[in-house]
Amino acid sequence: MIPGYFRTLVPAWLGRARLLVAASGAAEIVVGALVLLPPSRSAGGWAAAALITGYLVSHVDALWHARADRPRMLERPVGAVARLVVNVVYITWAVAVARYAA
């Protein structure tokens, strides 16, 4: 993926979008490695749940700014709600991985 796209997802009020995207990308690599390896899978699942929970800030901000007249579906209320729902499913999945691996 292109980092520039992900920087557009960082709420303006957070600032430092370049740093946040780089840090979260690095965290995703580490979390992925933890989930991949059976001995650390439980820790990786919990770390994934925490990381994805942190991303909810972006999705709630998108919902706050969503408008029905936006050209992109993800910038409309229905798209912003869908993003939230999908991320809650991801969090639930990560917690299930963490619990099952324990």
Short mmCIF file of N, CA, C and O in Angstrom, two decimals:
data_model
loop_
_atom_site.label_atom_id
_atom_site.label_comp_id
_atom_site.label_asym_id
_atom_site.label_seq_id
_atom_site.Cartn_x
_atom_site.Cartn_y
_atom_site.Cartn_z
N MET A 1 0.83 -1.19 0.00
CA MET A 1 0.00 0.00 0.00
C MET A 1 0.88 1.25 0.00
O MET A 1 2.03 1.23 0.39
N ILE A 2 0.26 2.33 -0.34
CA ILE A 2 0.97 3.60 -0.43
C ILE A 2 0.82 4.35 0.89
O ILE A 2 -0.31 4.63 1.32
N PRO A 3 1.93 4.70 1.55
CA PRO A 3 1.83 5.41 2.84
C PRO A 3 1.02 6.71 2.75
O PRO A 3 0.35 7.08 3.70
N GLY A 4 1.08 7.38 1.61
CA GLY A 4 0.34 8.64 1.46
C GLY A 4 -1.15 8.46 1.70
O GLY A 4 -1.80 9.32 2.29
N TYR A 5 -1.70 7.34 1.23
CA TYR A 5 -3.12 7.07 1.47
C TYR A 5 -3.40 6.95 2.96
O TYR A 5 -4.37 7.51 3.47
N PHE A 6 -2.56 6.21 3.66
CA PHE A 6 -2.79 6.00 5.09
C PHE A 6 -2.65 7.31 5.88
O PHE A 6 -3.32 7.50 6.89
N ARG A 7 -1.79 8.20 5.40
CA ARG A 7 -1.67 9.50 6.07
C ARG A 7 -2.97 10.28 5.98
O ARG A 7 -3.30 11.05 6.88
N THR A 8 -3.75 10.07 4.93
CA THR A 8 -5.04 10.76 4.81
C THR A 8 -6.05 10.25 5.82
O THR A 8 -7.05 10.92 6.09
N LEU A 9 -5.81 9.07 6.37
CA LEU A 9 -6.73 8.49 7.36
C LEU A 9 -6.47 8.99 8.78
O LEU A 9 -7.31 8.81 9.66
N VAL A 10 -5.33 9.60 9.00
CA VAL A 10 -4.98 10.11 10.33
C VAL A 10 -5.75 11.41 10.56
O VAL A 10 -5.65 12.34 9.76
N PRO A 11 -6.53 11.47 11.64
CA PRO A 11 -7.26 12.71 11.92
C PRO A 11 -6.31 13.91 12.01
O PRO A 11 -5.23 13.82 12.60
N ALA A 12 -6.71 15.01 11.41
CA ALA A 12 -5.87 16.22 11.37
C ALA A 12 -5.48 16.67 12.76
O ALA A 12 -4.35 17.13 12.98
N TRP A 13 -6.38 16.52 13.72
CA TRP A 13 -6.09 17.01 15.08
C TRP A 13 -5.01 16.19 15.77
O TRP A 13 -4.43 16.63 16.75
N LEU A 14 -4.71 14.99 15.27
CA LEU A 14 -3.62 14.20 15.84
C LEU A 14 -2.26 14.73 15.38
O LEU A 14 -1.28 14.63 16.10
N GLY A 15 -2.22 15.26 14.14
CA GLY A 15 -0.95 15.74 13.61
C GLY A 15 0.04 14.60 13.40
O GLY A 15 -0.28 13.44 13.60
N ARG A 16 1.23 14.93 12.97
CA ARG A 16 2.32 13.96 12.80
C ARG A 16 1.89 12.70 12.05
O ARG A 16 2.25 11.58 12.44
N ALA A 17 1.12 12.87 11.00
CA ALA A 17 0.58 11.73 10.25
C ALA A 17 1.69 10.83 9.72
O ALA A 17 1.59 9.60 9.78
N ARG A 18 2.76 11.43 9.22
CA ARG A 18 3.87 10.63 8.66
C ARG A 18 4.46 9.71 9.73
O ARG A 18 4.67 8.52 9.50
N LEU A 19 4.70 10.25 10.91
CA LEU A 19 5.26 9.45 12.01
C LEU A 19 4.28 8.37 12.47
O LEU A 19 4.67 7.22 12.68
N LEU A 20 3.02 8.73 12.61
CA LEU A 20 2.03 7.77 13.07
C LEU A 20 1.86 6.61 12.09
O LEU A 20 1.73 5.46 12.50
N VAL A 21 1.86 6.91 10.80
CA VAL A 21 1.72 5.86 9.80
C VAL A 21 2.95 4.95 9.80
O VAL A 21 2.83 3.73 9.73
N ALA A 22 4.12 5.54 9.90
CA ALA A 22 5.35 4.73 9.94
C ALA A 22 5.37 3.84 11.19
O ALA A 22 5.70 2.65 11.11
N ALA A 23 5.02 4.42 12.32
CA ALA A 23 5.03 3.65 13.58
C ALA A 23 3.99 2.54 13.55
O ALA A 23 4.26 1.41 13.98
N SER A 24 2.79 2.85 13.05
CA SER A 24 1.76 1.81 13.02
C SER A 24 2.12 0.72 12.00
O SER A 24 1.84 -0.46 12.24
N GLY A 25 2.75 1.09 10.91
CA GLY A 25 3.19 0.09 9.95
C GLY A 25 4.23 -0.84 10.54
O GLY A 25 4.17 -2.06 10.36
N ALA A 26 5.17 -0.26 11.27
CA ALA A 26 6.18 -1.09 11.94
C ALA A 26 5.52 -1.99 12.99
O ALA A 26 5.87 -3.18 13.11
N ALA A 27 4.57 -1.44 13.72
CA ALA A 27 3.85 -2.23 14.73
C ALA A 27 3.09 -3.38 14.08
O ALA A 27 3.04 -4.50 14.62
N GLU A 28 2.50 -3.14 12.92
CA GLU A 28 1.77 -4.20 12.22
C GLU A 28 2.70 -5.33 11.81
O GLU A 28 2.32 -6.51 11.88
N ILE A 29 3.91 -5.00 11.41
CA ILE A 29 4.89 -6.04 11.05
C ILE A 29 5.23 -6.89 12.27
O ILE A 29 5.26 -8.12 12.21
N VAL A 30 5.49 -6.23 13.39
CA VAL A 30 5.83 -6.95 14.62
C VAL A 30 4.66 -7.82 15.07
O VAL A 30 4.83 -9.00 15.41
N VAL A 31 3.47 -7.24 15.07
CA VAL A 31 2.28 -7.98 15.49
C VAL A 31 2.05 -9.18 14.57
O VAL A 31 1.73 -10.28 15.03
N GLY A 32 2.22 -8.97 13.27
CA GLY A 32 2.06 -10.07 12.33
C GLY A 32 3.04 -11.21 12.61
O GLY A 32 2.67 -12.38 12.54
N ALA A 33 4.27 -10.86 12.93
CA ALA A 33 5.27 -11.89 13.26
C ALA A 33 4.88 -12.62 14.54
O ALA A 33 5.03 -13.85 14.62
N LEU A 34 4.35 -11.90 15.51
CA LEU A 34 3.92 -12.53 16.76
C LEU A 34 2.78 -13.52 16.51
O LEU A 34 2.77 -14.62 17.07
N VAL A 35 1.83 -13.13 15.69
CA VAL A 35 0.70 -14.01 15.40
C VAL A 35 1.14 -15.21 14.57
O VAL A 35 0.63 -16.32 14.73
N LEU A 36 2.11 -15.02 13.72
CA LEU A 36 2.59 -16.09 12.84
C LEU A 36 3.24 -17.23 13.62
O LEU A 36 3.09 -18.40 13.28
N LEU A 37 3.97 -16.89 14.68
CA LEU A 37 4.73 -17.90 15.42
C LEU A 37 3.89 -18.47 16.57
O LEU A 37 3.46 -17.72 17.46
N PRO A 38 3.65 -19.78 16.59
CA PRO A 38 2.79 -20.37 17.61
C PRO A 38 3.13 -20.01 19.06
O PRO A 38 2.21 -19.74 19.85
N PRO A 39 4.41 -19.96 19.46
CA PRO A 39 4.68 -19.64 20.87
C PRO A 39 4.24 -18.22 21.29
O PRO A 39 3.98 -17.97 22.46
N SER A 40 4.18 -17.31 20.33
CA SER A 40 3.82 -15.93 20.66
C SER A 40 2.45 -15.54 20.10
O SER A 40 2.09 -14.37 20.12
N ARG A 41 1.70 -16.52 19.62
CA ARG A 41 0.42 -16.23 18.96
C ARG A 41 -0.57 -15.55 19.90
O ARG A 41 -1.27 -14.62 19.51
N SER A 42 -0.65 -15.98 21.14
CA SER A 42 -1.59 -15.36 22.08
C SER A 42 -1.23 -13.90 22.31
O SER A 42 -2.09 -13.00 22.23
N ALA A 43 0.04 -13.63 22.56
CA ALA A 43 0.49 -12.24 22.74
C ALA A 43 0.23 -11.43 21.47
O ALA A 43 -0.18 -10.27 21.54
N GLY A 44 0.46 -12.05 20.32
CA GLY A 44 0.21 -11.37 19.06
C GLY A 44 -1.25 -11.04 18.86
O GLY A 44 -1.60 -9.97 18.35
N GLY A 45 -2.12 -11.95 19.27
CA GLY A 45 -3.56 -11.69 19.17
C GLY A 45 -3.97 -10.51 20.03
O GLY A 45 -4.72 -9.63 19.59
N TRP A 46 -3.46 -10.47 21.26
CA TRP A 46 -3.78 -9.34 22.14
C TRP A 46 -3.19 -8.04 21.59
O TRP A 46 -3.82 -6.98 21.64
N ALA A 47 -1.97 -8.12 21.06
CA ALA A 47 -1.34 -6.93 20.48
C ALA A 47 -2.12 -6.45 19.25
O ALA A 47 -2.30 -5.24 19.05
N ALA A 48 -2.60 -7.39 18.45
CA ALA A 48 -3.41 -7.02 17.28
C ALA A 48 -4.70 -6.34 17.72
O ALA A 48 -5.11 -5.33 17.15
N ALA A 49 -5.34 -6.89 18.73
CA ALA A 49 -6.58 -6.29 19.24
C ALA A 49 -6.32 -4.86 19.73
O ALA A 49 -7.11 -3.95 19.46
N ALA A 50 -5.21 -4.66 20.42
CA ALA A 50 -4.88 -3.32 20.92
C ALA A 50 -4.58 -2.36 19.77
O ALA A 50 -5.05 -1.21 19.76
N LEU A 51 -3.83 -2.83 18.79
CA LEU A 51 -3.47 -1.99 17.65
C LEU A 51 -4.72 -1.58 16.86
O LEU A 51 -4.91 -0.41 16.54
N ILE A 52 -5.58 -2.55 16.59
CA ILE A 52 -6.79 -2.25 15.83
C ILE A 52 -7.72 -1.35 16.64
O ILE A 52 -8.38 -0.47 16.08
N THR A 53 -7.75 -1.52 17.95
CA THR A 53 -8.54 -0.63 18.80
C THR A 53 -8.03 0.80 18.67
O THR A 53 -8.82 1.74 18.61
N GLY A 54 -6.72 0.96 18.59
CA GLY A 54 -6.16 2.30 18.38
C GLY A 54 -6.60 2.92 17.07
O GLY A 54 -6.77 4.13 16.97
N TYR A 55 -6.82 2.10 16.07
CA TYR A 55 -7.27 2.61 14.77
C TYR A 55 -8.71 3.12 14.82
O TYR A 55 -9.14 3.85 13.93
N LEU A 56 -9.47 2.72 15.84
CA LEU A 56 -10.85 3.19 15.95
C LEU A 56 -10.94 4.72 16.02
O LEU A 56 -11.93 5.30 15.59
N VAL A 57 -9.89 5.35 16.52
CA VAL A 57 -9.85 6.82 16.58
C VAL A 57 -10.06 7.39 15.18
O VAL A 57 -10.86 8.31 14.98
N SER A 58 -9.38 6.81 14.21
CA SER A 58 -9.51 7.26 12.82
C SER A 58 -10.92 7.04 12.29
O SER A 58 -11.49 7.90 11.61
N HIS A 59 -11.50 5.90 12.61
CA HIS A 59 -12.82 5.57 12.09
C HIS A 59 -13.92 6.40 12.74
O HIS A 59 -14.88 6.79 12.08
N VAL A 60 -13.79 6.67 14.02
CA VAL A 60 -14.76 7.55 14.69
C VAL A 60 -14.64 8.97 14.14
O VAL A 60 -15.65 9.63 13.88
N ASP A 61 -13.43 9.43 13.91
CA ASP A 61 -13.23 10.75 13.31
C ASP A 61 -13.85 10.80 11.91
O ASP A 61 -14.48 11.80 11.55
N ALA A 62 -13.69 9.74 11.14
CA ALA A 62 -14.29 9.69 9.80
C ALA A 62 -15.81 9.75 9.89
O ALA A 62 -16.45 10.42 9.08
N LEU A 63 -16.37 9.07 10.86
CA LEU A 63 -17.82 9.11 11.04
C LEU A 63 -18.27 10.52 11.42
O LEU A 63 -19.27 11.02 10.92
N TRP A 64 -17.51 11.16 12.27
CA TRP A 64 -17.82 12.53 12.69
C TRP A 64 -17.86 13.49 11.50
O TRP A 64 -18.69 14.38 11.44
N HIS A 65 -16.95 13.29 10.55
CA HIS A 65 -16.85 14.17 9.39
C HIS A 65 -17.60 13.67 8.15
O HIS A 65 -17.58 14.33 7.11
N ALA A 66 -18.24 12.52 8.25
CA ALA A 66 -18.93 11.94 7.10
C ALA A 66 -20.12 12.80 6.67
O ALA A 66 -20.80 13.40 7.50
N ARG A 67 -20.29 12.84 5.35
CA ARG A 67 -21.43 13.58 4.79
C ARG A 67 -21.99 12.77 3.62
O ARG A 67 -21.22 12.17 2.85
N ALA A 68 -23.29 12.79 3.47
CA ALA A 68 -23.95 12.01 2.43
C ALA A 68 -23.57 12.45 1.02
O ALA A 68 -23.66 11.66 0.08
N ASP A 69 -23.13 13.69 0.85
CA ASP A 69 -22.83 14.20 -0.49
C ASP A 69 -21.39 13.95 -0.93
O ASP A 69 -20.98 14.38 -2.00
N ARG A 70 -20.61 13.25 -0.12
CA ARG A 70 -19.22 12.98 -0.48
C ARG A 70 -19.15 11.99 -1.63
O ARG A 70 -19.96 11.06 -1.70
N PRO A 71 -18.17 12.14 -2.53
CA PRO A 71 -18.09 11.23 -3.68
C PRO A 71 -17.65 9.81 -3.32
O PRO A 71 -18.08 8.85 -3.94
N ARG A 72 -16.81 9.68 -2.32
CA ARG A 72 -16.31 8.35 -1.94
C ARG A 72 -17.23 7.73 -0.89
O ARG A 72 -17.58 8.36 0.10
N MET A 73 -17.58 6.47 -1.10
CA MET A 73 -18.50 5.77 -0.19
C MET A 73 -17.97 5.76 1.25
O MET A 73 -18.73 5.92 2.19
N LEU A 74 -16.66 5.59 1.42
CA LEU A 74 -16.10 5.51 2.77
C LEU A 74 -16.16 6.85 3.50
O LEU A 74 -15.94 6.91 4.71
N GLU A 75 -16.44 7.94 2.80
CA GLU A 75 -16.56 9.26 3.42
C GLU A 75 -18.02 9.62 3.70
O GLU A 75 -18.29 10.70 4.22
N ARG A 76 -18.92 8.74 3.34
CA ARG A 76 -20.34 8.93 3.64
C ARG A 76 -20.66 8.23 4.96
O ARG A 76 -19.94 7.33 5.37
N PRO A 77 -21.75 8.61 5.63
CA PRO A 77 -22.09 7.97 6.91
C PRO A 77 -22.15 6.45 6.84
O PRO A 77 -21.60 5.77 7.71
N VAL A 78 -22.77 5.90 5.81
CA VAL A 78 -22.87 4.45 5.72
C VAL A 78 -21.49 3.80 5.59
O VAL A 78 -21.22 2.75 6.18
N GLY A 79 -20.59 4.42 4.86
CA GLY A 79 -19.24 3.89 4.71
C GLY A 79 -18.45 3.99 6.00
O GLY A 79 -17.71 3.07 6.36
N ALA A 80 -18.61 5.10 6.70
CA ALA A 80 -17.89 5.28 7.97
C ALA A 80 -18.38 4.29 9.02
O ALA A 80 -17.58 3.73 9.78
N VAL A 81 -19.68 4.03 9.04
CA VAL A 81 -20.22 3.03 9.97
C VAL A 81 -19.70 1.65 9.59
O VAL A 81 -19.32 0.86 10.47
N ALA A 82 -19.65 1.36 8.31
CA ALA A 82 -19.13 0.06 7.86
C ALA A 82 -17.68 -0.11 8.30
O ALA A 82 -17.29 -1.20 8.74
N ARG A 83 -16.87 0.94 8.19
CA ARG A 83 -15.48 0.87 8.65
C ARG A 83 -15.42 0.52 10.13
O ARG A 83 -14.59 -0.31 10.55
N LEU A 84 -16.27 1.15 10.92
CA LEU A 84 -16.29 0.86 12.37
C LEU A 84 -16.68 -0.59 12.62
O LEU A 84 -16.04 -1.28 13.42
N VAL A 85 -17.73 -1.04 11.96
CA VAL A 85 -18.20 -2.41 12.16
C VAL A 85 -17.13 -3.42 11.78
O VAL A 85 -16.86 -4.38 12.52
N VAL A 86 -16.50 -3.22 10.65
CA VAL A 86 -15.45 -4.14 10.19
C VAL A 86 -14.31 -4.18 11.20
O VAL A 86 -13.79 -5.25 11.53
N ASN A 87 -13.95 -3.04 11.75
CA ASN A 87 -12.84 -3.02 12.72
C ASN A 87 -13.23 -3.66 14.03
O ASN A 87 -12.39 -4.30 14.68
N VAL A 88 -14.48 -3.56 14.43
CA VAL A 88 -14.93 -4.28 15.64
C VAL A 88 -14.86 -5.78 15.39
O VAL A 88 -14.46 -6.55 16.28
N VAL A 89 -15.21 -6.21 14.18
CA VAL A 89 -15.08 -7.64 13.83
C VAL A 89 -13.61 -8.05 13.88
O VAL A 89 -13.28 -9.13 14.42
N TYR A 90 -12.71 -7.22 13.37
CA TYR A 90 -11.28 -7.53 13.42
C TYR A 90 -10.79 -7.65 14.88
O TYR A 90 -10.00 -8.54 15.20
N ILE A 91 -11.25 -6.76 15.72
CA ILE A 91 -10.85 -6.81 17.14
C ILE A 91 -11.35 -8.11 17.77
O ILE A 91 -10.61 -8.80 18.48
N THR A 92 -12.61 -8.45 17.49
CA THR A 92 -13.18 -9.69 18.02
C THR A 92 -12.39 -10.90 17.54
O THR A 92 -12.11 -11.82 18.31
N TRP A 93 -12.02 -10.88 16.28
CA TRP A 93 -11.23 -11.97 15.69
C TRP A 93 -9.87 -12.06 16.37
O TRP A 93 -9.40 -13.15 16.74
N ALA A 94 -9.21 -10.93 16.59
CA ALA A 94 -7.90 -10.92 17.23
C ALA A 94 -7.98 -11.46 18.66
O ALA A 94 -7.11 -12.22 19.10
N VAL A 95 -9.03 -11.08 19.37
CA VAL A 95 -9.21 -11.58 20.74
C VAL A 95 -9.45 -13.10 20.71
O VAL A 95 -8.92 -13.84 21.56
N ALA A 96 -10.22 -13.58 19.74
CA ALA A 96 -10.45 -15.02 19.61
C ALA A 96 -9.13 -15.75 19.35
O ALA A 96 -8.89 -16.82 19.93
N VAL A 97 -8.29 -15.18 18.50
CA VAL A 97 -6.98 -15.79 18.23
C VAL A 97 -6.16 -15.84 19.52
O VAL A 97 -5.56 -16.86 19.85
N ALA A 98 -6.16 -14.74 20.26
CA ALA A 98 -5.40 -14.68 21.51
C ALA A 98 -5.89 -15.72 22.52
O ALA A 98 -5.09 -16.40 23.16
N ARG A 99 -7.19 -15.84 22.65
CA ARG A 99 -7.76 -16.80 23.62
C ARG A 99 -7.56 -18.24 23.19
O ARG A 99 -7.26 -19.11 24.01
N TYR A 100 -7.73 -18.51 21.90
CA TYR A 100 -7.59 -19.87 21.40
C TYR A 100 -6.15 -20.34 21.50
O TYR A 100 -5.89 -21.51 21.78
N ALA A 101 -5.22 -19.43 21.28
CA ALA A 101 -3.80 -19.78 21.29
C ALA A 101 -3.27 -19.99 22.70
O ALA A 101 -2.23 -20.63 22.88
N ALA A 102 -3.94 -19.45 23.69
CA ALA A 102 -3.46 -19.53 25.07
C ALA A 102 -3.53 -20.94 25.62
O ALA A 102 -4.19 -21.80 25.23
#
